[in-house]
mmCIF file of C-alpha atoms in Angstrom:
data_model
loop_
_atom_site.group_PDB
_atom_site.id
_atom_site.type_symbol
_atom_site.label_atom_id
_atom_site.label_comp_id
_atom_site.label_asym_id
_atom_site.label_seq_id
_atom_site.Cartn_x
_atom_site.Cartn_y
_atom_site.Cartn_z
ATOM 1 C CA UNK A 1 42.285 125.871 108.108
ATOM 2 C CA UNK A 2 44.080 129.333 107.791
ATOM 3 C CA UNK A 3 47.151 127.418 106.452
ATOM 4 C CA UNK A 4 45.172 125.510 103.853
ATOM 5 C CA UNK A 5 43.531 128.623 102.686
ATOM 6 C CA UNK A 6 46.874 130.393 102.112
ATOM 7 C CA UNK A 7 48.392 127.394 100.450
ATOM 8 C CA UNK A 8 45.148 127.351 98.133
ATOM 9 C CA UNK A 9 45.542 131.060 97.385
ATOM 10 C CA UNK A 10 49.211 130.687 96.739
ATOM 11 C CA UNK A 11 48.479 127.755 94.176
ATOM 12 C CA UNK A 12 45.964 129.853 92.436
ATOM 13 C CA UNK A 13 48.359 132.844 92.315
ATOM 14 C CA UNK A 14 51.077 130.520 90.742
ATOM 15 C CA UNK A 15 48.576 128.929 88.240
ATOM 16 C CA UNK A 16 47.477 132.552 87.216
ATOM 17 C CA UNK A 17 51.179 133.463 86.676
ATOM 18 C CA UNK A 18 51.858 130.388 84.842
ATOM 19 C CA UNK A 19 49.040 131.019 82.489
ATOM 20 C CA UNK A 20 50.242 134.654 81.926
ATOM 21 C CA UNK A 21 53.743 133.439 81.311
ATOM 22 C CA UNK A 22 52.656 130.804 78.909
ATOM 23 C CA UNK A 23 50.383 133.255 76.892
ATOM 24 C CA UNK A 24 53.313 135.758 76.708
ATOM 25 C CA UNK A 25 55.708 133.085 75.450
ATOM 26 C CA UNK A 26 53.151 132.122 72.743
ATOM 27 C CA UNK A 27 52.604 135.727 71.799
ATOM 28 C CA UNK A 28 56.368 136.253 71.543
ATOM 29 C CA UNK A 29 56.873 133.205 69.486
ATOM 30 C CA UNK A 30 53.976 134.194 67.158
ATOM 31 C CA UNK A 31 55.570 137.693 66.567
ATOM 32 C CA UNK A 32 59.005 136.101 66.070
ATOM 33 C CA UNK A 33 57.661 133.719 63.443
ATOM 34 C CA UNK A 34 56.450 136.748 61.334
ATOM 35 C CA UNK A 35 59.870 138.538 61.234
ATOM 36 C CA UNK A 36 63.431 137.181 61.497
ATOM 37 C CA UNK A 37 64.661 140.262 62.996
ATOM 38 C CA UNK A 38 62.041 140.200 65.631
ATOM 39 C CA UNK A 39 63.055 136.594 66.463
ATOM 40 C CA UNK A 40 66.526 137.466 67.243
ATOM 41 C CA UNK A 41 65.472 140.220 69.700
ATOM 42 C CA UNK A 42 62.697 138.136 71.359
ATOM 43 C CA UNK A 43 64.511 134.840 71.616
ATOM 44 C CA UNK A 44 65.997 135.403 75.013
ATOM 45 C CA UNK A 45 62.689 136.408 76.378
ATOM 46 C CA UNK A 46 61.008 133.477 74.747
ATOM 47 C CA UNK A 47 63.497 131.093 76.440
ATOM 48 C CA UNK A 48 63.187 132.822 79.856
ATOM 49 C CA UNK A 49 59.412 132.704 79.782
ATOM 50 C CA UNK A 50 59.443 129.044 78.767
ATOM 51 C CA UNK A 51 61.948 128.150 81.680
ATOM 52 C CA UNK A 52 59.860 130.076 84.095
ATOM 53 C CA UNK A 53 56.721 128.173 82.998
ATOM 54 C CA UNK A 54 58.400 124.953 83.415
ATOM 55 C CA UNK A 55 59.725 125.926 86.913
ATOM 56 C CA UNK A 56 56.176 126.863 87.917
ATOM 57 C CA UNK A 57 54.851 123.537 86.789
ATOM 58 C CA UNK A 58 57.636 121.605 88.564
ATOM 59 C CA UNK A 59 56.895 123.450 91.728
ATOM 60 C CA UNK A 60 53.190 122.854 91.641
ATOM 61 C CA UNK A 61 53.649 119.183 90.809
ATOM 62 C CA UNK A 62 56.345 118.843 93.579
ATOM 63 C CA UNK A 63 53.970 120.305 96.127
ATOM 64 C CA UNK A 64 51.145 118.129 95.371
ATOM 65 C CA UNK A 65 53.333 114.953 95.248
ATOM 66 C CA UNK A 66 54.766 115.949 98.719
ATOM 67 C CA UNK A 67 51.282 116.425 100.056
ATOM 68 C CA UNK A 68 50.292 113.078 98.648
ATOM 69 C CA UNK A 69 53.288 111.284 99.964
ATOM 70 C CA UNK A 70 52.630 112.788 103.350
ATOM 71 C CA UNK A 71 49.020 111.772 103.523
ATOM 72 C CA UNK A 72 50.006 108.262 102.269
ATOM 73 C CA UNK A 73 52.526 107.895 105.129
ATOM 74 C CA UNK A 74 50.058 109.209 107.674
ATOM 75 C CA UNK A 75 47.465 106.765 106.607
ATOM 76 C CA UNK A 76 44.902 109.338 105.742
ATOM 77 C CA UNK A 77 41.696 107.578 104.702
ATOM 78 C CA UNK A 78 41.475 107.485 100.865
ATOM 79 C CA UNK A 79 45.130 108.248 100.260
ATOM 80 C CA UNK A 80 46.018 104.922 98.969
ATOM 81 C CA UNK A 81 43.144 105.104 96.423
ATOM 82 C CA UNK A 82 44.274 108.635 95.568
ATOM 83 C CA UNK A 83 47.859 107.426 94.944
ATOM 84 C CA UNK A 84 46.640 104.632 92.668
ATOM 85 C CA UNK A 85 44.433 106.976 90.835
ATOM 86 C CA UNK A 86 46.982 109.511 90.332
ATOM 87 C CA UNK A 87 49.421 106.927 89.048
ATOM 88 C CA UNK A 88 46.913 105.384 86.645
ATOM 89 C CA UNK A 89 45.720 108.701 85.222
ATOM 90 C CA UNK A 90 49.267 110.059 85.160
ATOM 91 C CA UNK A 91 50.341 107.090 82.989
ATOM 92 C CA UNK A 92 47.250 107.408 80.651
ATOM 93 C CA UNK A 93 47.936 111.099 80.200
ATOM 94 C CA UNK A 94 51.674 111.210 80.215
ATOM 95 C CA UNK A 95 52.282 108.403 77.538
ATOM 96 C CA UNK A 96 50.035 109.919 74.859
ATOM 97 C CA UNK A 97 51.338 113.365 75.386
ATOM 98 C CA UNK A 98 54.985 112.229 75.353
ATOM 99 C CA UNK A 99 54.291 110.348 72.148
ATOM 100 C CA UNK A 100 52.595 113.265 70.402
ATOM 101 C CA UNK A 101 55.273 115.551 71.715
ATOM 102 C CA UNK A 102 58.147 113.340 70.250
ATOM 103 C CA UNK A 103 56.409 112.974 66.880
ATOM 104 C CA UNK A 104 55.520 116.594 66.638
ATOM 105 C CA UNK A 105 59.038 117.634 67.554
ATOM 106 C CA UNK A 106 60.474 115.340 65.041
ATOM 107 C CA UNK A 107 57.984 116.592 62.379
ATOM 108 C CA UNK A 108 58.786 120.224 63.173
ATOM 109 C CA UNK A 109 62.637 119.792 63.170
ATOM 110 C CA UNK A 110 62.201 117.983 59.680
ATOM 111 C CA UNK A 111 60.028 120.870 58.576
ATOM 112 C CA UNK A 112 62.596 123.521 59.603
ATOM 113 C CA UNK A 113 65.388 121.392 58.075
ATOM 114 C CA UNK A 114 63.625 121.336 54.765
ATOM 115 C CA UNK A 115 63.671 125.160 54.728
ATOM 116 C CA UNK A 116 67.545 125.050 54.683
ATOM 117 C CA UNK A 117 68.291 122.122 52.403
ATOM 118 C CA UNK A 118 71.665 121.980 50.797
ATOM 119 C CA UNK A 119 70.069 122.193 47.368
ATOM 120 C CA UNK A 120 68.374 125.428 48.089
ATOM 121 C CA UNK A 121 71.571 127.069 49.380
ATOM 122 C CA UNK A 122 73.680 125.754 46.532
ATOM 123 C CA UNK A 123 70.943 126.868 44.023
ATOM 124 C CA UNK A 124 71.105 130.420 45.568
ATOM 125 C CA UNK A 125 74.881 130.473 45.611
ATOM 126 C CA UNK A 126 74.842 129.413 41.894
ATOM 127 C CA UNK A 127 72.323 132.140 41.144
ATOM 128 C CA UNK A 128 74.544 134.712 42.779
ATOM 129 C CA UNK A 129 77.668 133.524 40.890
ATOM 130 C CA UNK A 130 75.736 133.395 37.568
ATOM 131 C CA UNK A 131 74.517 137.080 37.988
ATOM 132 C CA UNK A 132 77.971 138.294 38.926
ATOM 133 C CA UNK A 133 79.547 136.368 36.145
ATOM 134 C CA UNK A 134 76.975 137.704 33.620
ATOM 135 C CA UNK A 135 77.654 141.258 35.040
ATOM 136 C CA UNK A 136 81.544 140.765 34.847
ATOM 137 C CA UNK A 137 81.119 139.509 31.171
ATOM 138 C CA UNK A 138 79.213 142.571 30.317
ATOM 139 C CA UNK A 139 81.773 144.866 31.818
ATOM 140 C CA UNK A 140 84.519 143.068 30.229
ATOM 141 C CA UNK A 141 82.906 143.389 26.800
ATOM 142 C CA UNK A 142 82.297 147.114 27.300
ATOM 143 C CA UNK A 143 85.902 147.563 28.505
ATOM 144 C CA UNK A 144 87.241 145.730 25.367
ATOM 145 C CA UNK A 145 85.102 147.680 23.039
ATOM 146 C CA UNK A 146 86.236 151.205 24.586
ATOM 147 C CA UNK A 147 89.909 150.004 24.147
ATOM 148 C CA UNK A 148 89.263 149.305 20.537
ATOM 149 C CA UNK A 149 87.473 152.662 20.129
ATOM 150 C CA UNK A 150 90.315 154.463 21.667
ATOM 151 C CA UNK A 151 92.800 152.811 19.317
ATOM 152 C CA UNK A 152 90.539 153.989 16.441
ATOM 153 C CA UNK A 153 90.537 157.503 17.769
ATOM 154 C CA UNK A 154 94.270 157.614 17.894
ATOM 155 C CA UNK A 155 94.590 157.372 14.062
ATOM 156 C CA UNK A 156 91.968 160.095 13.469
ATOM 157 C CA UNK A 157 92.336 163.897 13.355
ATOM 158 C CA UNK A 158 90.530 166.064 15.851
ATOM 159 C CA UNK A 159 87.844 166.911 13.421
ATOM 160 C CA UNK A 160 87.085 163.383 12.347
ATOM 161 C CA UNK A 161 87.284 162.218 15.958
ATOM 162 C CA UNK A 162 84.082 164.236 16.877
ATOM 163 C CA UNK A 163 82.099 162.366 14.241
ATOM 164 C CA UNK A 164 83.587 159.052 15.392
ATOM 165 C CA UNK A 165 82.077 159.824 18.844
ATOM 166 C CA UNK A 166 78.629 160.250 17.438
ATOM 167 C CA UNK A 167 79.035 157.233 15.468
ATOM 168 C CA UNK A 168 80.244 155.082 18.366
ATOM 169 C CA UNK A 169 77.327 156.382 20.533
ATOM 170 C CA UNK A 170 74.801 155.157 18.060
ATOM 171 C CA UNK A 171 76.477 151.733 17.387
ATOM 172 C CA UNK A 172 77.540 150.860 20.930
ATOM 173 C CA UNK A 173 74.459 151.709 22.727
ATOM 174 C CA UNK A 174 76.279 153.832 25.225
ATOM 175 C CA UNK A 175 74.696 156.819 26.972
ATOM 176 C CA UNK A 176 77.609 159.147 26.876
ATOM 177 C CA UNK A 177 81.165 159.373 25.465
ATOM 178 C CA UNK A 178 83.758 162.041 26.313
ATOM 179 C CA UNK A 179 87.121 162.600 24.835
ATOM 180 C CA UNK A 180 89.620 164.208 27.261
ATOM 181 C CA UNK A 181 92.951 165.907 26.575
ATOM 182 C CA UNK A 182 95.697 167.097 28.684
ATOM 183 C CA UNK A 183 94.556 168.504 32.266
ATOM 184 C CA UNK A 184 91.239 166.650 31.834
ATOM 185 C CA UNK A 185 90.156 169.148 29.162
ATOM 186 C CA UNK A 186 87.135 168.051 27.213
ATOM 187 C CA UNK A 187 87.990 167.844 23.537
ATOM 188 C CA UNK A 188 84.704 166.410 22.301
ATOM 189 C CA UNK A 189 81.460 164.773 23.749
ATOM 190 C CA UNK A 190 78.449 162.822 22.652
ATOM 191 C CA UNK A 191 75.364 162.064 24.646
ATOM 192 C CA UNK A 192 71.924 160.625 24.219
ATOM 193 C CA UNK A 193 70.508 163.262 26.634
ATOM 194 C CA UNK A 194 70.759 166.885 25.987
ATOM 195 C CA UNK A 195 72.639 168.157 28.865
ATOM 196 C CA UNK A 196 72.501 171.615 30.518
ATOM 197 C CA UNK A 197 76.018 171.465 31.792
ATOM 198 C CA UNK A 198 79.321 169.881 30.968
ATOM 199 C CA UNK A 199 80.060 166.134 31.598
ATOM 200 C CA UNK A 200 81.040 165.458 35.237
ATOM 201 C CA UNK A 201 84.634 165.344 36.228
ATOM 202 C CA UNK A 202 86.091 161.911 35.949
ATOM 203 C CA UNK A 203 86.932 160.101 39.141
ATOM 204 C CA UNK A 204 90.437 160.388 40.480
ATOM 205 C CA UNK A 205 91.168 156.626 40.241
ATOM 206 C CA UNK A 206 90.023 156.655 36.683
ATOM 207 C CA UNK A 207 92.490 159.594 35.745
ATOM 208 C CA UNK A 208 95.289 157.808 37.643
ATOM 209 C CA UNK A 209 94.692 154.536 35.920
ATOM 210 C CA UNK A 210 94.491 155.772 32.275
ATOM 211 C CA UNK A 211 97.328 158.069 33.117
ATOM 212 C CA UNK A 212 99.450 154.795 33.876
ATOM 213 C CA UNK A 213 98.559 153.488 30.308
ATOM 214 C CA UNK A 214 95.754 151.027 31.533
ATOM 215 C CA UNK A 215 92.166 150.716 30.827
ATOM 216 C CA UNK A 216 89.350 151.331 33.553
ATOM 217 C CA UNK A 217 86.044 149.930 34.121
ATOM 218 C CA UNK A 218 83.513 150.125 37.164
ATOM 219 C CA UNK A 219 80.113 149.521 38.162
ATOM 220 C CA UNK A 220 78.516 152.566 39.840
ATOM 221 C CA UNK A 221 74.909 152.876 41.504
ATOM 222 C CA UNK A 222 72.853 155.733 40.385
ATOM 223 C CA UNK A 223 69.484 154.883 42.083
ATOM 224 C CA UNK A 224 67.202 152.183 43.142
ATOM 225 C CA UNK A 225 68.077 149.136 40.877
ATOM 226 C CA UNK A 226 69.803 151.526 38.577
ATOM 227 C CA UNK A 227 73.604 151.175 37.623
ATOM 228 C CA UNK A 228 75.979 152.499 35.078
ATOM 229 C CA UNK A 229 79.077 151.008 33.626
ATOM 230 C CA UNK A 230 81.897 153.564 33.330
ATOM 231 C CA UNK A 231 84.727 152.590 30.964
ATOM 232 C CA UNK A 232 87.910 154.323 29.922
ATOM 233 C CA UNK A 233 91.021 153.731 27.865
ATOM 234 C CA UNK A 234 94.050 155.865 26.956
ATOM 235 C CA UNK A 235 94.718 156.563 23.249
ATOM 236 C CA UNK A 236 97.682 154.608 22.103
ATOM 237 C CA UNK A 237 100.497 156.880 21.318
ATOM 238 C CA UNK A 238 99.183 159.821 23.534
ATOM 239 C CA UNK A 239 101.681 161.488 25.906
ATOM 240 C CA UNK A 240 101.447 159.838 29.208
ATOM 241 C CA UNK A 241 103.458 162.456 31.319
ATOM 242 C CA UNK A 242 101.710 163.844 34.423
ATOM 243 C CA UNK A 243 98.840 165.988 33.382
ATOM 244 C CA UNK A 244 99.040 165.074 29.709
ATOM 245 C CA UNK A 245 97.015 161.798 29.514
ATOM 246 C CA UNK A 246 94.461 161.665 26.453
ATOM 247 C CA UNK A 247 91.776 159.262 26.918
ATOM 248 C CA UNK A 248 88.220 158.516 26.198
ATOM 249 C CA UNK A 249 85.487 157.807 28.691
ATOM 250 C CA UNK A 250 82.392 155.655 27.708
ATOM 251 C CA UNK A 251 79.286 155.365 29.980
ATOM 252 C CA UNK A 252 76.854 152.565 29.542
ATOM 253 C CA UNK A 253 73.415 152.134 31.239
ATOM 254 C CA UNK A 254 72.999 148.799 32.730
ATOM 255 C CA UNK A 255 69.467 147.550 31.528
ATOM 256 C CA UNK A 256 66.985 147.988 34.416
ATOM 257 C CA UNK A 257 65.654 144.462 34.070
ATOM 258 C CA UNK A 258 69.140 142.981 34.472
ATOM 259 C CA UNK A 259 69.832 145.296 37.426
ATOM 260 C CA UNK A 260 66.612 144.339 39.149
ATOM 261 C CA UNK A 261 67.253 140.602 38.650
ATOM 262 C CA UNK A 262 70.700 141.051 39.952
ATOM 263 C CA UNK A 263 69.509 142.838 42.985
ATOM 264 C CA UNK A 264 66.721 140.251 43.640
ATOM 265 C CA UNK A 265 69.089 137.398 43.680
ATOM 266 C CA UNK A 266 71.563 139.184 45.930
ATOM 267 C CA UNK A 267 68.615 140.012 48.300
ATOM 268 C CA UNK A 268 67.359 136.507 48.363
ATOM 269 C CA UNK A 269 70.761 135.186 49.029
ATOM 270 C CA UNK A 270 71.270 137.686 52.067
ATOM 271 C CA UNK A 271 67.700 136.782 53.347
ATOM 272 C CA UNK A 272 68.444 133.054 53.204
ATOM 273 C CA UNK A 273 71.708 133.583 55.074
ATOM 274 C CA UNK A 274 69.923 135.668 57.749
ATOM 275 C CA UNK A 275 67.263 132.860 58.261
ATOM 276 C CA UNK A 276 69.873 130.086 58.140
ATOM 277 C CA UNK A 277 71.642 131.654 61.280
ATOM 278 C CA UNK A 278 68.226 131.344 63.109
ATOM 279 C CA UNK A 279 67.798 127.620 62.236
ATOM 280 C CA UNK A 280 69.002 126.181 65.543
ATOM 281 C CA UNK A 281 67.612 128.778 67.819
ATOM 282 C CA UNK A 282 64.239 128.297 66.020
ATOM 283 C CA UNK A 283 64.333 124.596 66.874
ATOM 284 C CA UNK A 284 65.121 125.425 70.445
ATOM 285 C CA UNK A 285 62.226 127.731 70.798
ATOM 286 C CA UNK A 286 59.555 125.479 69.290
ATOM 287 C CA UNK A 287 60.890 122.605 71.305
#
């Protein structure tokens, strides 16, 4: 009697533990489905809880089956009827559950696969390539215009060059144009914004590149979804000895809408890549 009571108590404890483990696994699965970062962190715990729940069920079923077999062999009255009843009800319950599980798992896997179709990935990749190509085209156009403007400045006198800066500022849509002489001395400048200080010192790589007789172009972030395109070109015929390079620097503001669209495409592509890495682990967790 005491042994039966202890066995019944252990069974109730194991059932309570099983319920707690299953609820914990479901809660973790719900939280991970809301956030891909949470999923990567909670996945080991979800798998561990699922394995523990399965182990508890197996132990409980094994104990009951062993008890039923022992009663059947001992000829306990009603044991044969109990065995037949368990087999019949087990078949009636297991077959529908297995059928529903298989179809649900197949439906779920197809649903997850539909999130990561090749067409979606290719479309996002094409969008990234298109945005980069458009950005590179705009940078190349500004670079070529700056080179042509530098060639124009080389044929003008210092006085007329200052007027040329203002004219180029209006016609090109640039935000700032600075003409530098030897030792990075500012010869002239034009800007759409009235500045309280002198233009910023040009980057070292810019000075080095134009000092070697080549043009320069770069994309620089200046804030949230805000970029500028900095171009520079040496004046043809200007002295190119160390410290004597003469060049013009032209800065263009990248349209905010263009910058926001570029950032949105890149962000979507990165998010898709993060989710694609969770594709198989997500299947394992739901199955």
